[in-house]
Amino acid sequence: MALMITDECINCDVCEPECPNQAIYLGQEIYEIDPNKCTECVGHFDEPQCVQVCPVACIPVNPQHVENRETLWQKFQWLQAPASS
């Protein structure tokens, strides 16, 4: 399950630097999460770091990108694999 940032986001800038996969970026109006890079911190931490630091609790699971823990682990491994030349 990738996470998403809702329009309650206040652009406080605390989530983006906490993401170990660099999945969070500033969109047109609010921060957004790239579902292809979001592993909910599986492989890095026990809990999603962005959720932990968000002062307005606006980072739920993205219902359009439901993934189980095994899928998130596989995505983590893919993201960590060295790029081939």
Short mmCIF file of C-alpha atoms in Angstrom, two decimals:
data_model
loop_
_atom_site.label_atom_id
_atom_site.label_comp_id
_atom_site.label_asym_id
_atom_site.label_seq_id
_atom_site.Cartn_x
_atom_site.Cartn_y
_atom_site.Cartn_z
CA MET A 1 0.00 0.00 0.00
CA ALA A 2 1.55 3.21 -1.02
CA LEU A 3 0.62 6.22 1.04
CA MET A 4 -0.87 9.46 -0.21
CA ILE A 5 -1.03 13.02 1.05
CA THR A 6 -4.48 14.55 1.23
CA ASP A 7 -5.47 18.16 0.61
CA GLU A 8 -5.36 18.80 4.37
CA CYS A 9 -1.57 19.11 3.88
CA ILE A 10 -0.27 22.43 5.21
CA ASN A 11 3.06 22.26 3.32
CA CYS A 12 5.03 22.29 6.55
CA ASP A 13 7.98 20.55 4.85
CA VAL A 14 8.57 17.95 7.58
CA CYS A 15 7.63 14.80 5.64
CA GLU A 16 9.80 15.17 2.55
CA PRO A 17 13.23 14.88 4.21
CA GLU A 18 12.05 11.90 6.30
CA CYS A 19 11.32 9.68 3.29
CA PRO A 20 14.17 7.18 2.81
CA ASN A 21 13.01 6.40 -0.75
CA GLN A 22 12.69 10.02 -1.87
CA ALA A 23 9.07 9.31 -2.79
CA ILE A 24 7.75 12.61 -1.43
CA TYR A 25 7.95 15.74 -3.54
CA LEU A 26 6.30 19.15 -3.73
CA GLY A 27 3.46 18.99 -6.24
CA GLN A 28 1.53 21.88 -7.76
CA GLU A 29 -0.17 22.82 -4.49
CA ILE A 30 0.79 20.30 -1.80
CA TYR A 31 3.31 17.55 -1.21
CA GLU A 32 2.67 14.33 -3.09
CA ILE A 33 3.92 10.74 -2.84
CA ASP A 34 5.13 8.74 -5.83
CA PRO A 35 3.43 5.34 -5.36
CA ASN A 36 6.19 3.66 -7.38
CA LYS A 37 8.75 4.68 -4.75
CA CYS A 38 6.66 4.45 -1.56
CA THR A 39 7.29 1.30 0.47
CA GLU A 40 5.68 2.67 3.64
CA CYS A 41 9.26 2.57 4.94
CA VAL A 42 9.34 -1.26 4.72
CA GLY A 43 13.03 -2.18 4.65
CA HIS A 44 14.01 1.01 6.45
CA PHE A 45 11.78 1.50 9.51
CA ASP A 46 8.97 -0.26 11.37
CA GLU A 47 6.51 2.55 10.65
CA PRO A 48 6.16 5.14 7.87
CA GLN A 49 8.27 8.08 8.92
CA CYS A 50 6.15 10.67 7.10
CA VAL A 51 3.09 9.56 9.08
CA GLN A 52 5.06 9.81 12.32
CA VAL A 53 6.11 13.44 11.74
CA CYS A 54 2.97 14.81 10.04
CA PRO A 55 1.37 17.38 12.38
CA VAL A 56 -2.05 17.25 10.68
CA ALA A 57 -2.39 13.48 10.08
CA CYS A 58 -3.03 13.83 6.35
CA ILE A 59 -1.13 10.76 5.09
CA PRO A 60 -3.44 7.74 4.75
CA VAL A 61 -3.06 4.60 2.66
CA ASN A 62 -3.70 5.27 -1.02
CA PRO A 63 -6.71 3.09 -1.94
CA GLN A 64 -5.58 3.05 -5.59
CA HIS A 65 -2.24 1.43 -4.66
CA VAL A 66 -3.01 -1.38 -2.23
CA GLU A 67 0.02 -3.61 -1.66
CA ASN A 68 0.80 -6.20 0.99
CA ARG A 69 3.98 -6.24 3.07
CA GLU A 70 5.67 -8.76 0.75
CA THR A 71 5.03 -6.55 -2.29
CA LEU A 72 6.37 -3.53 -0.40
CA TRP A 73 9.49 -5.55 0.53
CA GLN A 74 10.00 -6.50 -3.12
CA LYS A 75 9.63 -2.85 -4.14
CA PHE A 76 12.19 -1.88 -1.48
CA GLN A 77 14.65 -4.45 -2.87
CA TRP A 78 14.07 -3.21 -6.43
CA LEU A 79 14.66 0.41 -5.34
CA GLN A 80 17.87 -0.57 -3.55
CA ALA A 81 19.29 -2.63 -6.43
CA PRO A 82 22.29 -1.01 -8.11
CA ALA A 83 21.54 0.50 -11.50
CA SER A 84 23.06 -1.50 -14.32
CA SER A 85 25.29 0.26 -16.79
#
